[in-house]
XYZ file of N, CA, C and O in Angstrom:
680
model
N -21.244 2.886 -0.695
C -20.749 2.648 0.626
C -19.229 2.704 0.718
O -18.710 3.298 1.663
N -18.317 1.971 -0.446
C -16.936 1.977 -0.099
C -16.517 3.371 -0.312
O -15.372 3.722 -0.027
N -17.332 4.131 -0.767
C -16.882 5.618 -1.296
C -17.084 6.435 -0.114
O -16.215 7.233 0.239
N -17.963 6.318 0.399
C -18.395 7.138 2.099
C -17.425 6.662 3.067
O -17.051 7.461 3.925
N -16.905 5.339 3.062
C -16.523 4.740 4.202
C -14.788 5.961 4.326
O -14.403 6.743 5.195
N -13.956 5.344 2.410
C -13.212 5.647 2.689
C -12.883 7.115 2.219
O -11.744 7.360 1.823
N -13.767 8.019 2.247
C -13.463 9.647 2.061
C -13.593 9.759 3.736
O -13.294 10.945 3.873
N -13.780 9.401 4.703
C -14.166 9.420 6.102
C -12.686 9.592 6.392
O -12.396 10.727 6.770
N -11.751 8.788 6.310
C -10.445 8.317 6.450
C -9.843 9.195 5.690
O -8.935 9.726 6.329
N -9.946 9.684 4.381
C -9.098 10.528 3.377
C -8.493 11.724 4.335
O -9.183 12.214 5.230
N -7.060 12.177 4.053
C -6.906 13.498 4.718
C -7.312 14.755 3.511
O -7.635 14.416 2.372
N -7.252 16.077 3.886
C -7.534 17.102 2.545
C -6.425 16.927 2.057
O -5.353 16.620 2.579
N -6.960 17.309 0.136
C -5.619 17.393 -0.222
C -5.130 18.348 -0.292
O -4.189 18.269 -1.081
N -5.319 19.994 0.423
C -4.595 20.919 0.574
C -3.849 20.737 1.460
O -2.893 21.503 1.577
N -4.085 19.364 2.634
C -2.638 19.026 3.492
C -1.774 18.557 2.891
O -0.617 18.961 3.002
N -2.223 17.327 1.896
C -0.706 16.682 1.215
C -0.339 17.709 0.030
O 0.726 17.528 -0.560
N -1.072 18.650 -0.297
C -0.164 19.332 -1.678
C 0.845 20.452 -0.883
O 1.498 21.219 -1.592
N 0.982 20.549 0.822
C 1.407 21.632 1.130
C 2.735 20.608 2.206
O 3.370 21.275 3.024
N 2.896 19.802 2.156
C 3.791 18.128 2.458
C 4.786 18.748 2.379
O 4.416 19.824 1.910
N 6.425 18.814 2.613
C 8.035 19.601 2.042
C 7.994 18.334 1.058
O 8.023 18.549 -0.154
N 7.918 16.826 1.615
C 8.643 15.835 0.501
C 7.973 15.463 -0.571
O 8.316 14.782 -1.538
N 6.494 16.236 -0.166
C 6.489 15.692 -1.650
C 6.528 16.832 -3.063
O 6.410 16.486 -4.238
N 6.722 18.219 -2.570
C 7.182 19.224 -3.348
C 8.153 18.907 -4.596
O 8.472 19.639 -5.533
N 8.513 17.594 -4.307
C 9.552 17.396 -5.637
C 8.914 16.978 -6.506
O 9.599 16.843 -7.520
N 7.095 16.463 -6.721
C 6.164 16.136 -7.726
C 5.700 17.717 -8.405
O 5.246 17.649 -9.546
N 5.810 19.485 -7.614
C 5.749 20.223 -8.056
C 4.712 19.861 -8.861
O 4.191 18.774 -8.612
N 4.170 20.678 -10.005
C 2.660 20.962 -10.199
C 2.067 19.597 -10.845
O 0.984 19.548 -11.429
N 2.796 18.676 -10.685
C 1.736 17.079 -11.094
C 0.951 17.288 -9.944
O -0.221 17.028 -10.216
N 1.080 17.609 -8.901
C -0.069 17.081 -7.902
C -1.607 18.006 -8.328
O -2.777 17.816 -7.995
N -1.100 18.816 -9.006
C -2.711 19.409 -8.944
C -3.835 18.998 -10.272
O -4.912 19.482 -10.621
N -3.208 18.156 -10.655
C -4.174 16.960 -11.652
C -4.919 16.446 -11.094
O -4.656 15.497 -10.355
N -6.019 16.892 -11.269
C -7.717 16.513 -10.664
C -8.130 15.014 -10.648
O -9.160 14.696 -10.054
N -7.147 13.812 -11.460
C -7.337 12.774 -11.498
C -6.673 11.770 -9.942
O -6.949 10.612 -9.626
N -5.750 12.769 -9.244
C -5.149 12.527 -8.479
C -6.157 12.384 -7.055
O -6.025 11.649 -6.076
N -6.871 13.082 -7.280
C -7.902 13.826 -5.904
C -9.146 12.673 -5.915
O -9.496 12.095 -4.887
N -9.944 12.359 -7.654
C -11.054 12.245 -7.710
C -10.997 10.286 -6.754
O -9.994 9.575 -6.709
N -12.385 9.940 -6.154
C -12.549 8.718 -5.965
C -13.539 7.850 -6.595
O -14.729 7.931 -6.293
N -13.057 6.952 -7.532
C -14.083 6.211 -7.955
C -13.353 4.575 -8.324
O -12.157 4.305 -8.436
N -14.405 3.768 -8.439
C -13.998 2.568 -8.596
C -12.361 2.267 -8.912
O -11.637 1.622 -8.153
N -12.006 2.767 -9.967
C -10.823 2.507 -10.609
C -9.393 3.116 -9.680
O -8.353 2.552 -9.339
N -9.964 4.679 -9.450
C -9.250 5.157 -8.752
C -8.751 4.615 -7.362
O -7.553 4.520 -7.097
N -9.884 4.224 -6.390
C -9.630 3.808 -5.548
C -8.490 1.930 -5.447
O -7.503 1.564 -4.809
N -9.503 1.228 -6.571
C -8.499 0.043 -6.502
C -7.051 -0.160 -7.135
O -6.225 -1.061 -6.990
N -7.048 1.051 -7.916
C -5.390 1.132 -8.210
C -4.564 1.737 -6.967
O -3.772 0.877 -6.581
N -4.471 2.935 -6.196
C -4.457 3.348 -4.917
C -4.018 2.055 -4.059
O -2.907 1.909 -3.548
N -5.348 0.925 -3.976
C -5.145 0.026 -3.134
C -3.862 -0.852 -3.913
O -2.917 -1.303 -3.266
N -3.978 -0.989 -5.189
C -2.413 -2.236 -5.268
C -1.400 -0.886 -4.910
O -1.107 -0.678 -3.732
N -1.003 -0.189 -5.751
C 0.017 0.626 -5.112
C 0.495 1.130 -3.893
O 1.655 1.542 -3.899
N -0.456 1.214 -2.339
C 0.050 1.554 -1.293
C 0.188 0.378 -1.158
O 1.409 0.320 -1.011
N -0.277 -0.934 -1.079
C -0.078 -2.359 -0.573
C 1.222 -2.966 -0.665
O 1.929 -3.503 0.187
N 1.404 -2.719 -2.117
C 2.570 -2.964 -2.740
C 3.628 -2.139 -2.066
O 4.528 -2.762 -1.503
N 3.651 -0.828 -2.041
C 4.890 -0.341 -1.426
C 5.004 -0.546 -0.137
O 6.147 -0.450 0.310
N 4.020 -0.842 0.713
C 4.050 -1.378 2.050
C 5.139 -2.498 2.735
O 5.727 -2.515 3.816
N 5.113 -3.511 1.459
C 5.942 -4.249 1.618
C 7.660 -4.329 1.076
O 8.471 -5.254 1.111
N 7.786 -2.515 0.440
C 9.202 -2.283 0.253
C 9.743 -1.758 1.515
O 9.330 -0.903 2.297
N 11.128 -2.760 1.484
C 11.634 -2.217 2.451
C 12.978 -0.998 2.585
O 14.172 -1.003 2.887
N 12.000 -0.072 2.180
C 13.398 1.292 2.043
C 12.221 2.156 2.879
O 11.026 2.020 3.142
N 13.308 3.141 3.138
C 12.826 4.138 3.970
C 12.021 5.382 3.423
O 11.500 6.208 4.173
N 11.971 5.435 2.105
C 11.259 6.168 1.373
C 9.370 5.634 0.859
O 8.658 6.262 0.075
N 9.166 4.935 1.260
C 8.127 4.164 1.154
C 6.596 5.517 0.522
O 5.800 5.694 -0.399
N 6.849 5.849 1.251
C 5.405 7.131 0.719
C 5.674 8.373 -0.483
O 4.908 9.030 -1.189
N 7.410 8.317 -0.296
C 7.315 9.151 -1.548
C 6.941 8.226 -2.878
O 6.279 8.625 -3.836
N 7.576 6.757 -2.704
C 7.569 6.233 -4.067
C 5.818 5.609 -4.156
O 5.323 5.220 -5.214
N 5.082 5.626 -2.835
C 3.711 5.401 -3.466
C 3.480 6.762 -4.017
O 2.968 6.942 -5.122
N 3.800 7.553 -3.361
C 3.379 8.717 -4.237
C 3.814 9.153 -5.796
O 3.175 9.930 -6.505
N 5.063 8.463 -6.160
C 5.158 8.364 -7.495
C 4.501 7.752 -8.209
O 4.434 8.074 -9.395
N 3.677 6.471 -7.613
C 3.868 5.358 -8.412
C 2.312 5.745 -8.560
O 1.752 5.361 -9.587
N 1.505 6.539 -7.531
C 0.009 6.859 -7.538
C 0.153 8.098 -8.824
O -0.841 8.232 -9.537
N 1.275 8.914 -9.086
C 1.124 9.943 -9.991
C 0.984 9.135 -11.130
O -0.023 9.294 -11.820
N 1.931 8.187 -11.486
C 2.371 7.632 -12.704
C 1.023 7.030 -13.411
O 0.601 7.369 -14.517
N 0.389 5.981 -12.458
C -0.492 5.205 -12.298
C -1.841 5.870 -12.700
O -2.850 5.464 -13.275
N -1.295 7.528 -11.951
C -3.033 8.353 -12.037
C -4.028 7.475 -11.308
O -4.723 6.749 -12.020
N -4.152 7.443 -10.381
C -4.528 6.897 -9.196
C -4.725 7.853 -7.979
O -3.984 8.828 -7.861
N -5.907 7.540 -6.891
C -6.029 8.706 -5.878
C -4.833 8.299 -4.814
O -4.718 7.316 -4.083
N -3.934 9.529 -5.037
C -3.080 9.760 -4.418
C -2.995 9.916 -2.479
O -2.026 9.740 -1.740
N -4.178 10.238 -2.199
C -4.174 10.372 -1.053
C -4.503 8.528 0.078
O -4.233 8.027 1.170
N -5.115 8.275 -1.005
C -5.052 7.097 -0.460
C -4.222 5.931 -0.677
O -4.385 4.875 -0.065
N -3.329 6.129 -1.556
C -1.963 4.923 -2.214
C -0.910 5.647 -0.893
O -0.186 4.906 -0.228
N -0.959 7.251 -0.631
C 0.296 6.798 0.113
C -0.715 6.811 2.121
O 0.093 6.475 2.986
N -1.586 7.003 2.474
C -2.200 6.381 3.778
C -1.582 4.919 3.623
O -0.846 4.364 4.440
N -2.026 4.419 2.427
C -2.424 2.333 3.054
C -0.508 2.244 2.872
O -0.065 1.111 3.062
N 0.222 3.003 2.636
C 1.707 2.495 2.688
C 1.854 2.245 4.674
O 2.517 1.374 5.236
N 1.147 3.139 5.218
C 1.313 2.935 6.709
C 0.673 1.894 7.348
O 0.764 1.833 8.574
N -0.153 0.809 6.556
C -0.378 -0.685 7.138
C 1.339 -1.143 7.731
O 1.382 -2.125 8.472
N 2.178 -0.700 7.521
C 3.721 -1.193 7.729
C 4.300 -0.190 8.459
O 5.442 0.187 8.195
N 3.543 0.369 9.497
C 4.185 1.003 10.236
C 5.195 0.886 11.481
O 5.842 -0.060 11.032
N 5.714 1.120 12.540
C 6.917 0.314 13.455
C 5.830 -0.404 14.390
O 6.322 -0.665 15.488
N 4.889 -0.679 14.302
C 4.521 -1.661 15.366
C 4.394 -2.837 14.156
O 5.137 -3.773 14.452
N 3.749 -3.052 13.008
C 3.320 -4.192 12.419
C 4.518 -4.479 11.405
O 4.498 -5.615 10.931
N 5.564 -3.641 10.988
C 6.488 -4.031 10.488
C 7.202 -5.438 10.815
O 7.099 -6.395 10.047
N 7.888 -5.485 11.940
C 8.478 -6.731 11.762
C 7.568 -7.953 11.742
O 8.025 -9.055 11.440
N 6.434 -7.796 12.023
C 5.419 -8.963 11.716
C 5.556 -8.948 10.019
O 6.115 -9.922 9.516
N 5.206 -8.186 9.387
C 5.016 -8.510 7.829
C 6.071 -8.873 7.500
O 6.084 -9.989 6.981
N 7.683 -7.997 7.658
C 8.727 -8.440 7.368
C 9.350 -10.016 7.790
O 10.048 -10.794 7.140
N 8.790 -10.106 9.122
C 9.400 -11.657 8.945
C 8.602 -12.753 8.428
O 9.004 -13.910 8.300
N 7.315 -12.268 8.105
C 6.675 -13.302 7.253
C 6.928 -13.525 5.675
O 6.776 -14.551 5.012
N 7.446 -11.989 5.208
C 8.247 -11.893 4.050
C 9.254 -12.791 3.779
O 9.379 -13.439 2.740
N 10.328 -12.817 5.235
C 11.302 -13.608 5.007
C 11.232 -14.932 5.080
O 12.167 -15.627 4.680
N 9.772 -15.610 5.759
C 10.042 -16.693 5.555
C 9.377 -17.390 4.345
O 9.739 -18.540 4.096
N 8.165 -16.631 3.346
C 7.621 -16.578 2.345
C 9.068 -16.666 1.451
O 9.273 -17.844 1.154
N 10.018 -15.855 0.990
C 11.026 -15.782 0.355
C 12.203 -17.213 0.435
O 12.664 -17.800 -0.544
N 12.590 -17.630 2.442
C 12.690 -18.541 2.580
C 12.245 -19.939 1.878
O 12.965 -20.710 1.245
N 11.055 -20.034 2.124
C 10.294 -20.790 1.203
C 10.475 -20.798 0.093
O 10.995 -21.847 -0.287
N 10.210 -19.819 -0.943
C 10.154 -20.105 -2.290
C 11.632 -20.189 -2.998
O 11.811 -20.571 -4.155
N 12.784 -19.707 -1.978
C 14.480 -20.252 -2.491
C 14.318 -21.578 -2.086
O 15.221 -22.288 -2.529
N 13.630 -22.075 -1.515
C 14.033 -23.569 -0.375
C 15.439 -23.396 0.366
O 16.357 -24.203 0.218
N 15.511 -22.329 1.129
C 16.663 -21.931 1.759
C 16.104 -21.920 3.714
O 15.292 -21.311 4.410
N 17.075 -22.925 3.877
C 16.252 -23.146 5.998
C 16.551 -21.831 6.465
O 17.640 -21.326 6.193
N 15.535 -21.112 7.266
C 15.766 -19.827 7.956
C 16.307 -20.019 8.788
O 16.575 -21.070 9.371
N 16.617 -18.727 9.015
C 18.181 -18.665 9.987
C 17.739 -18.186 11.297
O 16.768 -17.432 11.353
N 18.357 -18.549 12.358
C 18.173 -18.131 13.280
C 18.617 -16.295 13.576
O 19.481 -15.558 13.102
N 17.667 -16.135 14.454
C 17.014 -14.457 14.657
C 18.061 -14.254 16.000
O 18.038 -14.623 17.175
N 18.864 -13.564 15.261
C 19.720 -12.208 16.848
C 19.944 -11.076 16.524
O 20.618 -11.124 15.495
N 19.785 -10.191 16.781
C 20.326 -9.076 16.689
C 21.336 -8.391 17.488
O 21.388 -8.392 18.718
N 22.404 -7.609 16.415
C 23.096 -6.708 16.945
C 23.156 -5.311 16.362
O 22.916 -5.068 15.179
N 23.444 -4.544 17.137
C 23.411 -3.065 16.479
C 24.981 -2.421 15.997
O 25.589 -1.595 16.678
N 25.594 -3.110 14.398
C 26.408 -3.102 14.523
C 26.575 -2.824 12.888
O 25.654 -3.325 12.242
N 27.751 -1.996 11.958
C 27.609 -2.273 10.356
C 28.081 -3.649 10.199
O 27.648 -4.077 9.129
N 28.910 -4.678 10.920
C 29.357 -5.883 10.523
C 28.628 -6.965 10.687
O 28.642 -8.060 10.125
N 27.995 -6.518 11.525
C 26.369 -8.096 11.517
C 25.618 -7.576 10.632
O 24.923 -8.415 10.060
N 25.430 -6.154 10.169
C 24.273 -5.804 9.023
C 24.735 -6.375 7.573
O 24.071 -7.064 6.799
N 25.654 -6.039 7.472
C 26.805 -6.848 6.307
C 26.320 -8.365 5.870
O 25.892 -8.780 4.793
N 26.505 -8.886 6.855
C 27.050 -10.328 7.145
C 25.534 -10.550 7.389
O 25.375 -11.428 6.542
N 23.927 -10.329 8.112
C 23.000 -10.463 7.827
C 22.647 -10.454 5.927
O 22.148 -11.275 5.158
N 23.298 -8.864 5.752
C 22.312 -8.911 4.329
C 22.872 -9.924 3.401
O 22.301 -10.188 2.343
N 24.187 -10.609 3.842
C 24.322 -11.779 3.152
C 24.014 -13.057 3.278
O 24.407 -13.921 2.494
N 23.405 -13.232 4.115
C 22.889 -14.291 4.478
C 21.104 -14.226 4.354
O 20.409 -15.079 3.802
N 20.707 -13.193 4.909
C 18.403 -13.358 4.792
C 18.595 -12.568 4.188
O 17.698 -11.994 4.806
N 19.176 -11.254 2.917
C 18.915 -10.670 2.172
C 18.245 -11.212 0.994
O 17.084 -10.867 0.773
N 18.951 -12.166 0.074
C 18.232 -12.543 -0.783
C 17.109 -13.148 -0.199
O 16.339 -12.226 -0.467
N 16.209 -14.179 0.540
C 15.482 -14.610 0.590
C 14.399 -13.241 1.461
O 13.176 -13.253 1.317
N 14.870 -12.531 2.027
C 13.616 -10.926 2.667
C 13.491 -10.407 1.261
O 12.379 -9.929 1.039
N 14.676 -10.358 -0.158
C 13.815 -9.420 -0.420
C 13.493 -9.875 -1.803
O 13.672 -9.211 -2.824
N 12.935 -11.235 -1.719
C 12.035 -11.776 -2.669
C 10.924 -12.462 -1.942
O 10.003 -13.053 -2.506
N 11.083 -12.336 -0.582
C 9.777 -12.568 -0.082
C 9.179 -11.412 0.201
O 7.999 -11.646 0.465
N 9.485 -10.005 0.289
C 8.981 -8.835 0.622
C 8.261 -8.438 -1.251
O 7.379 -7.592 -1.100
N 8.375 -8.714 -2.401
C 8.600 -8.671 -3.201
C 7.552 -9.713 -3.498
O 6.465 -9.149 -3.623
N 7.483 -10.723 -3.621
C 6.244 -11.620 -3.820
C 5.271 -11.150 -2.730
O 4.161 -10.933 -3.215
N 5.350 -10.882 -1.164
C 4.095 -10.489 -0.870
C 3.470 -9.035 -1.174
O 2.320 -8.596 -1.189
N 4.878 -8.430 -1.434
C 4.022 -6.935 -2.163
C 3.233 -6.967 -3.247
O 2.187 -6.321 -3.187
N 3.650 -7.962 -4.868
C 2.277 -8.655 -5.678
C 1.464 -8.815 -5.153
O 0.588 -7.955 -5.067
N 1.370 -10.200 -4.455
C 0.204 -11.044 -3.581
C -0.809 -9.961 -3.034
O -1.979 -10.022 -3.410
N -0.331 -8.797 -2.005
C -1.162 -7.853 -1.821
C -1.629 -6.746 -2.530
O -2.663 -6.156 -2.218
N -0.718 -6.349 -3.730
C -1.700 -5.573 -4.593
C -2.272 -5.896 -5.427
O -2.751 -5.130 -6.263
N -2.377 -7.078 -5.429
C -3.556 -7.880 -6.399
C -4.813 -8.042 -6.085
O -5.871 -7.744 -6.640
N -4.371 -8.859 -4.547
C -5.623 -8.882 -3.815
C -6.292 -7.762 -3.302
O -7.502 -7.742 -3.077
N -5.488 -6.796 -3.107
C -6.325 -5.295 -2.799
C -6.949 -4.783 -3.882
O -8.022 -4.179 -3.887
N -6.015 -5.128 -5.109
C -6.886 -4.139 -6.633
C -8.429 -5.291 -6.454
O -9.553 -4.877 -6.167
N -8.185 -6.263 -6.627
C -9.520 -6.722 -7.236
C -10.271 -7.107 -5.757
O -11.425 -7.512 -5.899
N -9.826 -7.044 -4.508
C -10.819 -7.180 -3.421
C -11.772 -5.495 -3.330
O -12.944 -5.675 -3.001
N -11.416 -4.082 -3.560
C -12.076 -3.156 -3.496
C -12.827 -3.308 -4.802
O -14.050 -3.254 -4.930
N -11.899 -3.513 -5.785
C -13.184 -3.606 -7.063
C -14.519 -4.621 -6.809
O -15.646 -4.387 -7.247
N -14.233 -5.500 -6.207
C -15.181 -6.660 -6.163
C -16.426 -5.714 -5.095
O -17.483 -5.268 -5.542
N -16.061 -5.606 -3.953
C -16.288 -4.669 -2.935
C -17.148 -3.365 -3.424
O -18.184 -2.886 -2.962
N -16.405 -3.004 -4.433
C -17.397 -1.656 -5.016
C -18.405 -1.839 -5.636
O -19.425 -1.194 -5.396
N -18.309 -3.108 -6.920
C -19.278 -3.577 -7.663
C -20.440 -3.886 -6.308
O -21.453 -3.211 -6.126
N -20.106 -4.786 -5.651
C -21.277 -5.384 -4.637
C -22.079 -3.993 -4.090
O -23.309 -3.964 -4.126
N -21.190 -2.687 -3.513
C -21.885 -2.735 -3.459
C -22.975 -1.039 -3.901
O -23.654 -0.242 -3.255
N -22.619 -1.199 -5.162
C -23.277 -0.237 -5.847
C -24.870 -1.387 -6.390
O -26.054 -1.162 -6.140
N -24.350 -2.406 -7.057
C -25.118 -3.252 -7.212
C -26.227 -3.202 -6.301
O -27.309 -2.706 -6.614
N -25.938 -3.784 -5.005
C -26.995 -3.349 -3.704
C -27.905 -2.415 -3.825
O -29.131 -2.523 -3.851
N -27.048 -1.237 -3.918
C -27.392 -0.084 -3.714
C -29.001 0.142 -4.900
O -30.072 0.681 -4.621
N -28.518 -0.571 -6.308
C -29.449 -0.625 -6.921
C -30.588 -1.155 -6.975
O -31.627 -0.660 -7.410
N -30.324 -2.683 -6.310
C -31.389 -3.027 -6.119
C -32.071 -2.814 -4.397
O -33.061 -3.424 -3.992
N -31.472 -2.070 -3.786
C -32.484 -1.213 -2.857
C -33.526 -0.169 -3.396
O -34.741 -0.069 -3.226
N -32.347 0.790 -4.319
C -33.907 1.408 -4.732
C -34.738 0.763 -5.890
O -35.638 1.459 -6.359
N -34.602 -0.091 -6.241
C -35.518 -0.904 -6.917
C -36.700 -1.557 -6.259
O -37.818 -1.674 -6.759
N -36.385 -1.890 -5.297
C -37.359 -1.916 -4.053
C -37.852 -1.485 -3.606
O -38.987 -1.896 -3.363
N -37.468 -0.501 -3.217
C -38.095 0.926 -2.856
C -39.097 1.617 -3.253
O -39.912 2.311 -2.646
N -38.857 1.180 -5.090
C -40.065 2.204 -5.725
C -41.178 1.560 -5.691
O -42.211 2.090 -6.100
């Protein structure tokens, strides 16, 4: 079932091997370990897009896409789940980052204004920088942990099932 559900969702991978940015992986992408979906594949995929989800640089899908080559992991799906953090749900995760990070410096959060300016960005990243980006950083763990072993758990169940349906069956 988790294998049907999420090849439904998969894009081809003759779209992402034909991508401009990610041309700088050049012929790693056509390693068949990259493409295939199975237990392992899929829950490594899941810590790695999870995890980069919660980096906050603007490169976010190339480096799942490194980190899915490195990893040997299905690539098509480590860099999809990087877009759980896309511009509508971003500042929700991010400011829960910051106050997760908040928390674990024991540092009181700061009050929220914005300006569109390099001298408040400055003067921000010195002030909620350290605490965003060790809370972006502990929840990027937190979620690829819980993603590696929530699909593994998820897959076991339900191949398991699956077995004892046709066990029933016969």
């Amino acid at each position: 079932m988790p294998r049907k559900f999420i090849k439904r969702f998969m894009p081809n991978h003759d779209v992402i091997k034909r991508q401009k940015a990610l041309k700088i992986f050049g012929n790693v992408l056509y390693n068949p370990n990259l493409w295939c979906l199975n237990r392992r594949s899929a829950s490594g995929a899941f810590a790695v897009g999870l995890f980069m989800a919660f980096m906050p640089l603007p490169s976010q899908m190339i480096m799942a896409a490194g980190a899915a080559i490195m990893c040997s992991v299905n690539l098509p799906l480590a860099v999809a789940l990087v877009w759980i953090s896309n511009p509508v749900t971003m500042p929700l995760l991010f400011y829960f980052a910051y106050k997760v990070g908040a928390l674990l410096m024991n540092t009181p959060p700061q009050p929220f204004h914005f300006e569109l300016s390099w001298e408040y960005l400055a003067t921000q990243m010195n002030t909620i920088g350290p605490p965003f980006l060790v809370g972006c950083l502990v929840c990027g763990i937190a979620a690829a942990i819980l993603g590696y072993f929530g699909i593994r758990g998820l897959w076991r169940y339900s191949v398991v099932r699956s077995w004892q349906q046709r066990r029933i069956s016969k």
